[in-house]
Short mmCIF file of C-alpha atoms in Angstrom, two decimals:
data_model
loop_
_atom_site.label_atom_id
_atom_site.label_comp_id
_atom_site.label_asym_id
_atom_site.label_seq_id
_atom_site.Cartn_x
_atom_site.Cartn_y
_atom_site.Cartn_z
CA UNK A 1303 0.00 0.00 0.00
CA UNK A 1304 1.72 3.54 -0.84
CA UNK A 1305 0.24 6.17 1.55
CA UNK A 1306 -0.20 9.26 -0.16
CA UNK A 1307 -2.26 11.27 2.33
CA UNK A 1308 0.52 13.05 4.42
CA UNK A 1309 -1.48 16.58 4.44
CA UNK A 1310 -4.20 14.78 6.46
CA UNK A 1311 -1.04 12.35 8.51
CA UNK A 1312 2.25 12.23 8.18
CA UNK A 1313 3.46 9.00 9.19
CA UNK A 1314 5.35 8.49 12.69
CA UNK A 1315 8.76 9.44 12.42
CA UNK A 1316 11.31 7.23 13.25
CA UNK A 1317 12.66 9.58 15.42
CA UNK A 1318 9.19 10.36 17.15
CA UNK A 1319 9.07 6.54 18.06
CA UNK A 1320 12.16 6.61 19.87
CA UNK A 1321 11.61 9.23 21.44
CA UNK A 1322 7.81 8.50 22.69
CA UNK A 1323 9.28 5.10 23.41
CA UNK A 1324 12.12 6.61 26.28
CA UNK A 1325 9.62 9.11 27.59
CA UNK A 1326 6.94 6.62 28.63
CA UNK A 1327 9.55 5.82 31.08
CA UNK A 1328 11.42 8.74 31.88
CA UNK A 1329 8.09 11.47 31.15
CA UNK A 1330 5.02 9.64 33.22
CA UNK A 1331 4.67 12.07 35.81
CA UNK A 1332 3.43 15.53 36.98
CA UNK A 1333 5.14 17.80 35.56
CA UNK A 1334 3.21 20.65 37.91
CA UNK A 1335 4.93 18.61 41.12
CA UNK A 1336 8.14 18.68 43.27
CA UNK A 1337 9.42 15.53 43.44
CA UNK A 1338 12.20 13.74 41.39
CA UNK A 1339 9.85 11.86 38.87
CA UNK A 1340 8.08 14.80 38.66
CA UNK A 1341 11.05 17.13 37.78
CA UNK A 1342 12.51 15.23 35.24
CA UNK A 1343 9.12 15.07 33.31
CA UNK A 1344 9.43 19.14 34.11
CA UNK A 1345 12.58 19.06 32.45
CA UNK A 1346 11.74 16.85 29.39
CA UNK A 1347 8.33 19.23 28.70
CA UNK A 1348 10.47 22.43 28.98
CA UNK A 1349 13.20 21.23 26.59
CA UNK A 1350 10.64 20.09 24.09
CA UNK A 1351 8.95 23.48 24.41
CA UNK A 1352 12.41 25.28 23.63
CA UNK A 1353 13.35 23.09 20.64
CA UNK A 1354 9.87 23.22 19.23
CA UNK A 1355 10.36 26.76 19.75
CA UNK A 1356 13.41 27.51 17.92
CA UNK A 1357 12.05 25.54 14.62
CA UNK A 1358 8.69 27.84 14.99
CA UNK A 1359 10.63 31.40 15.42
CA UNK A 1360 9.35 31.83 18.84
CA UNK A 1361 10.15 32.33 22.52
CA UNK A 1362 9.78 29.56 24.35
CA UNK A 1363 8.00 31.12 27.14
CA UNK A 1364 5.20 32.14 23.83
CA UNK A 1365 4.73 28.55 23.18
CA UNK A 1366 2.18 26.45 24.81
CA UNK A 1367 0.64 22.57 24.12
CA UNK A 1368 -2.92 22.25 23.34
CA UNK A 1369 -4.42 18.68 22.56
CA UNK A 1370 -4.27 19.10 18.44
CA UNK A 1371 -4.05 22.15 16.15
CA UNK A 1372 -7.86 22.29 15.66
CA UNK A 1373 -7.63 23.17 19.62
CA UNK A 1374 -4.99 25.61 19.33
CA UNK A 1375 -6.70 27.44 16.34
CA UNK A 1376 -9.60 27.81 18.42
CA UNK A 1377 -8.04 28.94 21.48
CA UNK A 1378 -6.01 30.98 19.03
CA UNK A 1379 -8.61 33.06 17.40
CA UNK A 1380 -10.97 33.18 20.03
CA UNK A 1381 -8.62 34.22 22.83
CA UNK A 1382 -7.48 36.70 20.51
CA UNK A 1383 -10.88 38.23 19.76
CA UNK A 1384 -11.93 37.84 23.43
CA UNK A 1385 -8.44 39.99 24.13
CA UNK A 1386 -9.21 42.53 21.86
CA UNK A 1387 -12.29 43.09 22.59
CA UNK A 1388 -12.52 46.79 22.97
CA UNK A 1389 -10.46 47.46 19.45
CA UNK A 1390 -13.57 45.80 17.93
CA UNK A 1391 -15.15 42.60 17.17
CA UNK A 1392 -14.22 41.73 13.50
CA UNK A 1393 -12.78 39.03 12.32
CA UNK A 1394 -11.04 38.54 8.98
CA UNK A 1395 -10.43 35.42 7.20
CA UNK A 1396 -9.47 34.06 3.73
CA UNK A 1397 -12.28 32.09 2.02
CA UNK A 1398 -9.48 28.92 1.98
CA UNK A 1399 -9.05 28.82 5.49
CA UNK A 1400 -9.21 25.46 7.03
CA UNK A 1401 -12.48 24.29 8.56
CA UNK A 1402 -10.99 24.87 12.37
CA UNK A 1403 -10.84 28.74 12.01
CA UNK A 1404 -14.11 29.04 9.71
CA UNK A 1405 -15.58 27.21 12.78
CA UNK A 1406 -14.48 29.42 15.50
CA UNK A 1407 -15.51 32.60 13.30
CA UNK A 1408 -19.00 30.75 13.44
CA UNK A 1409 -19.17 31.01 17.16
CA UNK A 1410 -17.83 34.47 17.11
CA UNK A 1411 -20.82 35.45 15.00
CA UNK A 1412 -23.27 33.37 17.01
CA UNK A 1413 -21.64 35.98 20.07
CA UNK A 1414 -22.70 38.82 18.26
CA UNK A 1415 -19.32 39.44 16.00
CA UNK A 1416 -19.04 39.67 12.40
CA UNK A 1417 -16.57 37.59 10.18
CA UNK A 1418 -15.59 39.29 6.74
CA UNK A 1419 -14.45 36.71 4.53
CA UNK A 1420 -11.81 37.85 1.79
CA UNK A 1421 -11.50 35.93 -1.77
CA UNK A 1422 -8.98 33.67 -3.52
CA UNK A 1423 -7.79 33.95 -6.88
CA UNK A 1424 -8.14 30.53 -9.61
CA UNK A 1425 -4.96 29.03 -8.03
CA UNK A 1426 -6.29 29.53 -4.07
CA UNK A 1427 -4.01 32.96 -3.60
CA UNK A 1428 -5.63 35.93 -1.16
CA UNK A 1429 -6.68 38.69 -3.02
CA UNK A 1430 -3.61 40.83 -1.08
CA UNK A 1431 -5.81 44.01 -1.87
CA UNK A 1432 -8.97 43.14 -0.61
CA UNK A 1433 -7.36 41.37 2.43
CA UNK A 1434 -5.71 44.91 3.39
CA UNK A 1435 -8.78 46.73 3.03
CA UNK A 1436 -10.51 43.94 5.11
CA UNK A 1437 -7.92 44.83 8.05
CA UNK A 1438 -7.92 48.61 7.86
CA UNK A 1439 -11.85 48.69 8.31
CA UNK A 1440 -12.61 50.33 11.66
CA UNK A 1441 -13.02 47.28 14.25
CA UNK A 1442 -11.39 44.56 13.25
CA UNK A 1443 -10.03 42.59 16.44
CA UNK A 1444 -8.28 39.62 14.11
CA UNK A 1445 -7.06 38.56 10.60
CA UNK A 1446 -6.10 34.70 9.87
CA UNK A 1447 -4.40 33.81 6.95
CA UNK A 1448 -2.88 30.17 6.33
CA UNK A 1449 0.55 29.56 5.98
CA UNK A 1450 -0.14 27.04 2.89
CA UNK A 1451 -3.52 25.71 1.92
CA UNK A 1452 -4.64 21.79 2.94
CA UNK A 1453 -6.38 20.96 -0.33
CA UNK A 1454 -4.08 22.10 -3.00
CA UNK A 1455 -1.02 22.87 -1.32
CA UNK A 1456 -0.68 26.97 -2.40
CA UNK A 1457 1.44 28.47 -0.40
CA UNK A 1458 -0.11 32.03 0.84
CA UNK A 1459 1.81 35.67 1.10
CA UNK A 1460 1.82 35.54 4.44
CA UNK A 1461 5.09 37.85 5.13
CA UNK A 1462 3.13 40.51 2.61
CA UNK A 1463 -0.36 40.02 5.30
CA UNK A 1464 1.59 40.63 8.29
CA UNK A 1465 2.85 44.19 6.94
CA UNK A 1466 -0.75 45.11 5.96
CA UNK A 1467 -1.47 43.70 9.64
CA UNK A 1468 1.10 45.64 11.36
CA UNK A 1469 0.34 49.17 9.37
CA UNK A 1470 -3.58 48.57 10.68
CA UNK A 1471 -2.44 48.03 14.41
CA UNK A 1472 -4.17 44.08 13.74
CA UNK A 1473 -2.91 40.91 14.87
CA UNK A 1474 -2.49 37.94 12.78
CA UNK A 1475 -2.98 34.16 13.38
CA UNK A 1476 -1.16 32.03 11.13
CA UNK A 1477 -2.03 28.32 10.56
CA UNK A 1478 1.02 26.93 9.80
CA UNK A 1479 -0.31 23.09 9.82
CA UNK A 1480 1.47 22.26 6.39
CA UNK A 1481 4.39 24.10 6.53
CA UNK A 1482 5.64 23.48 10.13
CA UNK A 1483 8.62 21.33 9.76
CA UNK A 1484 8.79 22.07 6.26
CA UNK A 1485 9.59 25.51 5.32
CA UNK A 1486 10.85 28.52 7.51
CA UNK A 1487 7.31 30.18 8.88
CA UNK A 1488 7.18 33.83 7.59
CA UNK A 1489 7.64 36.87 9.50
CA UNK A 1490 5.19 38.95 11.30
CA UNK A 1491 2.71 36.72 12.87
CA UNK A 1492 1.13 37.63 16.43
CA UNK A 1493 -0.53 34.24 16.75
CA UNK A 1494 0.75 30.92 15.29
CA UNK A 1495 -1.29 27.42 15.02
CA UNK A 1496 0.26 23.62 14.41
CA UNK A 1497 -0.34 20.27 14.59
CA UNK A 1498 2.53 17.66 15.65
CA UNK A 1499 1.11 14.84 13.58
CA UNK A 1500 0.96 17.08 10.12
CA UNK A 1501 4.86 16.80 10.99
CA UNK A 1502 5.83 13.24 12.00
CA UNK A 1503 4.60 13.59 15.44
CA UNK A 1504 2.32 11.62 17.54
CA UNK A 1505 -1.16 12.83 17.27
CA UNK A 1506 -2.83 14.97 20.22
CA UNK A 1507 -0.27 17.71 20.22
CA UNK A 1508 -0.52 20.74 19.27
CA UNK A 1509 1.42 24.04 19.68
CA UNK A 1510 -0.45 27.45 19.90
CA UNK A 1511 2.50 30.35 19.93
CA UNK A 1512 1.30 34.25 21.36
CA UNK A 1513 3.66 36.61 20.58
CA UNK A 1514 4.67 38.98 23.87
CA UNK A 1515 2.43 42.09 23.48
CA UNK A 1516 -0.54 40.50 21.81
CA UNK A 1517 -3.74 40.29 23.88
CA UNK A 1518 -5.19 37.73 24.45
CA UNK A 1519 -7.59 35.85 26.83
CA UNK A 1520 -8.22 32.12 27.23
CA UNK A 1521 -12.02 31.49 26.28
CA UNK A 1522 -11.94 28.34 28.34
CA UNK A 1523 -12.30 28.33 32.16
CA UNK A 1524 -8.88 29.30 33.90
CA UNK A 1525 -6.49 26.44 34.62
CA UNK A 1526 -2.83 26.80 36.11
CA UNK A 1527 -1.51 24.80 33.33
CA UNK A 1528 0.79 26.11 30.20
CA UNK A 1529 0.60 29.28 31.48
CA UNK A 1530 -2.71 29.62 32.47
CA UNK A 1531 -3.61 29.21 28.30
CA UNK A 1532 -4.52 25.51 28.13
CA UNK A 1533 -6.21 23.34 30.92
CA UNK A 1534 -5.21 20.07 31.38
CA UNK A 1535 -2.64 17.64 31.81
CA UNK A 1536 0.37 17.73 30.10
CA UNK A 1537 1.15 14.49 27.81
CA UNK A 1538 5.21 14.81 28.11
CA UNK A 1539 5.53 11.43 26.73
CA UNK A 1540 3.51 12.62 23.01
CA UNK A 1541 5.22 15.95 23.39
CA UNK A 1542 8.99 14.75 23.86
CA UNK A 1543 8.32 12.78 20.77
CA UNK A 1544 6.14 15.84 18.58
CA UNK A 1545 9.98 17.52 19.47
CA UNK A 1546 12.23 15.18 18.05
CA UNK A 1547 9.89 14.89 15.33
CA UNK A 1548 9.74 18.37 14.42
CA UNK A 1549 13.95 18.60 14.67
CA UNK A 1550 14.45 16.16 12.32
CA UNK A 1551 11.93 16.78 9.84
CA UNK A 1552 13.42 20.39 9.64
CA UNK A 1553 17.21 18.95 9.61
CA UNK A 1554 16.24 17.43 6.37
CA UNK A 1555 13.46 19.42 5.09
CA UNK A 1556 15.71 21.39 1.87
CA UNK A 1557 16.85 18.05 0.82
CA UNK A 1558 13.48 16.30 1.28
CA UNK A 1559 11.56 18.88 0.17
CA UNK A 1560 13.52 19.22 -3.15
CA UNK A 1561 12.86 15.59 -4.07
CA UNK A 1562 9.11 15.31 -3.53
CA UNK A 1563 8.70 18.49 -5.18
CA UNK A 1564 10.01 16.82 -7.94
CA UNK A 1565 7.72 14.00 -7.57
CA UNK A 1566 4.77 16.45 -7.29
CA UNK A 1567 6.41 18.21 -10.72
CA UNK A 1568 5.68 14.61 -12.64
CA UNK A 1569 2.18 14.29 -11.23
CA UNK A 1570 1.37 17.73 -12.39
CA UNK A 1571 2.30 17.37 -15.56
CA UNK A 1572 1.82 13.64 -16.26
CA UNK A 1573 -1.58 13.24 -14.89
CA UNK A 1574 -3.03 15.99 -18.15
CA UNK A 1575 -1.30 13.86 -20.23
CA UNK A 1576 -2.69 10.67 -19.19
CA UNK A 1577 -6.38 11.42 -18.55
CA UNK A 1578 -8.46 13.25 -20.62
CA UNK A 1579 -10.45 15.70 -19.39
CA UNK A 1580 -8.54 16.47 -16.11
CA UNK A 1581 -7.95 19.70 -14.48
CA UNK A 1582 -4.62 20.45 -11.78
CA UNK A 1583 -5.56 23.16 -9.35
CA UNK A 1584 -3.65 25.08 -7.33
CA UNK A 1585 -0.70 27.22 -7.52
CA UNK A 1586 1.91 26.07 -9.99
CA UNK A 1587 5.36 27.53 -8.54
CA UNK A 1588 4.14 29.05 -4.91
CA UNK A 1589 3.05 26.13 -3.23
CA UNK A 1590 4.28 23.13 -0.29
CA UNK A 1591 6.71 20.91 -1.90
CA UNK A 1592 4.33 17.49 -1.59
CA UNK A 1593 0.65 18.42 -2.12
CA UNK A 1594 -0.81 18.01 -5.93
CA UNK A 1595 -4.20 18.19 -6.38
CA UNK A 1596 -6.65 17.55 -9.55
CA UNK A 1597 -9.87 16.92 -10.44
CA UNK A 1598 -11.24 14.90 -13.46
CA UNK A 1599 -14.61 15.88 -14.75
CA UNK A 1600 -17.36 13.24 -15.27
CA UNK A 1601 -15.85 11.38 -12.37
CA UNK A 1602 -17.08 10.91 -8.74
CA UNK A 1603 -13.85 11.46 -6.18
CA UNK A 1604 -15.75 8.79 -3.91
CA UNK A 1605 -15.44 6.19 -6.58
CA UNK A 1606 -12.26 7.30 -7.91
CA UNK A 1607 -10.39 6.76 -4.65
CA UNK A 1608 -12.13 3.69 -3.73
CA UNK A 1609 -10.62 2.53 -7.27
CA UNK A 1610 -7.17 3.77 -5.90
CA UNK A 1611 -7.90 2.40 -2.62
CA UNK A 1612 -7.93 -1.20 -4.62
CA UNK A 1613 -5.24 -0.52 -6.59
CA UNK A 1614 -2.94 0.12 -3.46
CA UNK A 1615 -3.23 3.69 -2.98
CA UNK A 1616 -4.79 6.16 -0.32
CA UNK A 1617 -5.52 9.01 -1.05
CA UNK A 1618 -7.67 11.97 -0.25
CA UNK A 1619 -10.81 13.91 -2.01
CA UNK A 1620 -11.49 17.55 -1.20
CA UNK A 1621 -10.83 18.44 2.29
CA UNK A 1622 -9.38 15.84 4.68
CA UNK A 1623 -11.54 17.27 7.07
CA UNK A 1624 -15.31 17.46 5.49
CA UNK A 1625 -14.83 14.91 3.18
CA UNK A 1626 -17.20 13.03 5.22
CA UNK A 1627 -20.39 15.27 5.58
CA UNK A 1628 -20.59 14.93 1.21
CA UNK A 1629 -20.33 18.54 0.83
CA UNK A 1630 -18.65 20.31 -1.83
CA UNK A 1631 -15.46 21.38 -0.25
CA UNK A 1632 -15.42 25.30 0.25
CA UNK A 1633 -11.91 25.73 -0.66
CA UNK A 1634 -12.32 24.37 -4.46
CA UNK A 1635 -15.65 26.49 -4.58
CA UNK A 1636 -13.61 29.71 -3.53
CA UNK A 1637 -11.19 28.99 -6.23
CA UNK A 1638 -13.84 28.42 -9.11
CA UNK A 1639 -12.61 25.14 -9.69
CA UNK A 1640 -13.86 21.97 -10.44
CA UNK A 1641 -15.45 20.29 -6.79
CA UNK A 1642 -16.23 16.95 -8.16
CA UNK A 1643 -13.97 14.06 -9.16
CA UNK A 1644 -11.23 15.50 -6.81
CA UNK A 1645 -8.09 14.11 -6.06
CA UNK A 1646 -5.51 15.46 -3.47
CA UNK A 1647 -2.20 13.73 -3.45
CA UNK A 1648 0.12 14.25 -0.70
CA UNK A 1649 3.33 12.80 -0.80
CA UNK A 1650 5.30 11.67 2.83
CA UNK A 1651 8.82 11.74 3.93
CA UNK A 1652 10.52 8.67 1.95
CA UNK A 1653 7.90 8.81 -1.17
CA UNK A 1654 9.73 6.79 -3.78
CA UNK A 1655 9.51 7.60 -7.44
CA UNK A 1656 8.35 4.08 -7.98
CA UNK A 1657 5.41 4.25 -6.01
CA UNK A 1658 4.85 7.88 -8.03
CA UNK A 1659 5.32 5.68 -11.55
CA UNK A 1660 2.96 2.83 -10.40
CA UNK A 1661 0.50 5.34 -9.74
CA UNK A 1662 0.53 7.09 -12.51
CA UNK A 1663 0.32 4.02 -14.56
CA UNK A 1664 -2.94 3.00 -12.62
CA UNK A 1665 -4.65 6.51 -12.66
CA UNK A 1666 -5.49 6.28 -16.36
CA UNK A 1667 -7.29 2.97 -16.23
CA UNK A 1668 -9.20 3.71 -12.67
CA UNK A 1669 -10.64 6.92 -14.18
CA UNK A 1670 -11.56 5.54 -17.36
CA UNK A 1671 -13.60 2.53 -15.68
CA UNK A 1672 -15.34 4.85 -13.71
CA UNK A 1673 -16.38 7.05 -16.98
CA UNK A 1674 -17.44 4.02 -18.71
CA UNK A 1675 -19.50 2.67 -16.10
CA UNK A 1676 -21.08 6.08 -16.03
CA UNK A 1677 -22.06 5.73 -19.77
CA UNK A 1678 -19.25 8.52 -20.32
CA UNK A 1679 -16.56 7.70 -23.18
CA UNK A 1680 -14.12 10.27 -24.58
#
């Protein structure tokens, strides 16, 4: 089976499972107590925090654990917004955003704030224009802008939104689940989402980072814990691991990037080629090095990955994240672009270009079975 769904998982790094492994044993206890145990899980959880840190850009003491990056975007953008309460209650988001933050603007409405939503171009970019006059309006309280995009892998101008940001007195969350790890995270963010598993980590971590000098106020009730910004107890064991994770997927991240973008390259221009009828999406050149994403018209994605699934591929359709509820996914319908027959392939660390050939051998016959079962032939 050739897993081809990193943007939803990455696999467990190798690294990760060593590391989970020796803090089972070493991590167990309370990290909040004063005994020995109970130190040197203290010790372990503060060391990850400064090494996950330093890969993120960030002071240390700005970092803290939340139980996955859907948690940290929330407490991200509704702390934030609960913070800033008196510079207004807007909110400002890209139309791409993923599902976590378009959720948490839902409950801001449902408190009596207003969301203004700010439109993509054909390949999933920010209209840069529209998003500056969305964060000089009088009242906005918060503007979130992706670091990359989960569906089609276009990487956004975030460094360009953070000067916009900054010249409006407005803070901005970044959600920097696909590019954590893999590319240096852009300057200017006041608030920074990510989730250890879209990295090589375990699952169940994730890292919210508050710049010094941003407000911000924990929506949740109080809880002594990380700084008095997540409750709960601390899972050293996952976190230790999310850490050595995160350092070695950035140690080889230029070399490892460079060779699945070249993988991605083939599938973007083989998979035209091959099927008839078949649409890429997403930003050609800007983009993460291992997402590729297409659609093929007159095809059902459903049925076309439960063809791949057969042939020894997974795969995803749309948004890893909605793909259940059968809607159209809101990112493709921002862009313009084809929703149905969708295909998102996202290659992991150690993709080999023969799983990328066999693939792309397979593709051509999967989606013409489907067509011709449908009564379509081209």
């Amino acid at each position: 089976m050739a897993y081809f769904d990193a943007a939803s998982t990455e696999p467990l790094h190798p690294q990760a499972r060593e590391a989970l492994i020796a803090a089972l044993d070493a991590g167990w206890a309370d990290p909040a107590r004063l005994y020995g145990p109970a130190r040197r899980a203290k010790m372990l959880l503060e060391q990850a925090r400064a090494e996950i840190a330093e890969v993120l850009g960030c002071r240390s003491d700005e970092l803290s654990f939340t139980a996955s990056g859907t948690q940290a975007v929330h407490l991200g953008v509704l702390g934030a917004l609960r913070g800033r309460r008196r510079a207004g209650s807007r909110l400002v988001v890209s139309a791409v955003e993923h599902s976590s933050v378009l959720h948490a603007g839902q409950v801001h409405e449902a408190g009596g704030g207003s969301v203004e939503t700010v439109g993509v171009g054909r390949t999933g970019v920010v209209d840069l224009e529209a998003f500056g006059a969305a964060v000089r309006a009088e009242g906005t309280a918060l503007a979130c802008l992706q670091s990359a995009n989960h569906e089609v892998g276009t990487a956004q101008p975030v460094a360009e939104a953070a000067e916009l940001c900054a010249a409006a007195g407005v803070p901005l969350l970044v959600d920097a689940a696909q590019t954590a790890g893999r590319a240096p995270v852009p300057p200017g963010w006041s608030l920074l989402a990510a989730s250890a598993h879209k990295w090589g980590g375990p699952a169940g971590v994730g890292v919210l980072a508050v710049r010094k000098g941003t407000r911000w106020r924990s929506p949740l009730p109080e809880d002594e814990r990380e700084r008095r910004r997540v409750p709960g107890f601390e899972n050293v064991p996952a976190i230790v691991a999310a850490a050595a994770a995160l350092r070695a997927v950035a140690a080889e991240a230029e070399r490892e990037g460079a060779r699945l973008a070249a993988l991605v390259d083939r599938v973007r221009a083989e998979v035209p080629r091959l099927v008839p009828d078949v649409e890429v999406i997403g930003e050609p050149v800007a983009r993460v090095p291992h997402i590729v994403t297409f659609s093929c018209l007159y095809v059902e994605g459903e049925a076309l990955l439960t063809e791949l699934d057969r042939a020894g591929f997974s795969v995803s359709s749309g948004s890893s994240c909605t793909a259940s509820t059968l809607r159209p996914s809101h990112v493709l319908e921002a862009m313009g672009v084809l929703t149905h027959g969708n295909v998102r392939v996202s290659l992991p660390r150690g993709t080999s270009e023969a799983d990328v050939d066999r693939f792309l051998s397979v593709l051509p016959d999967a989606v013409r079975r489907i067509r011709e079962e449908a009564g379509v032939k081209l």
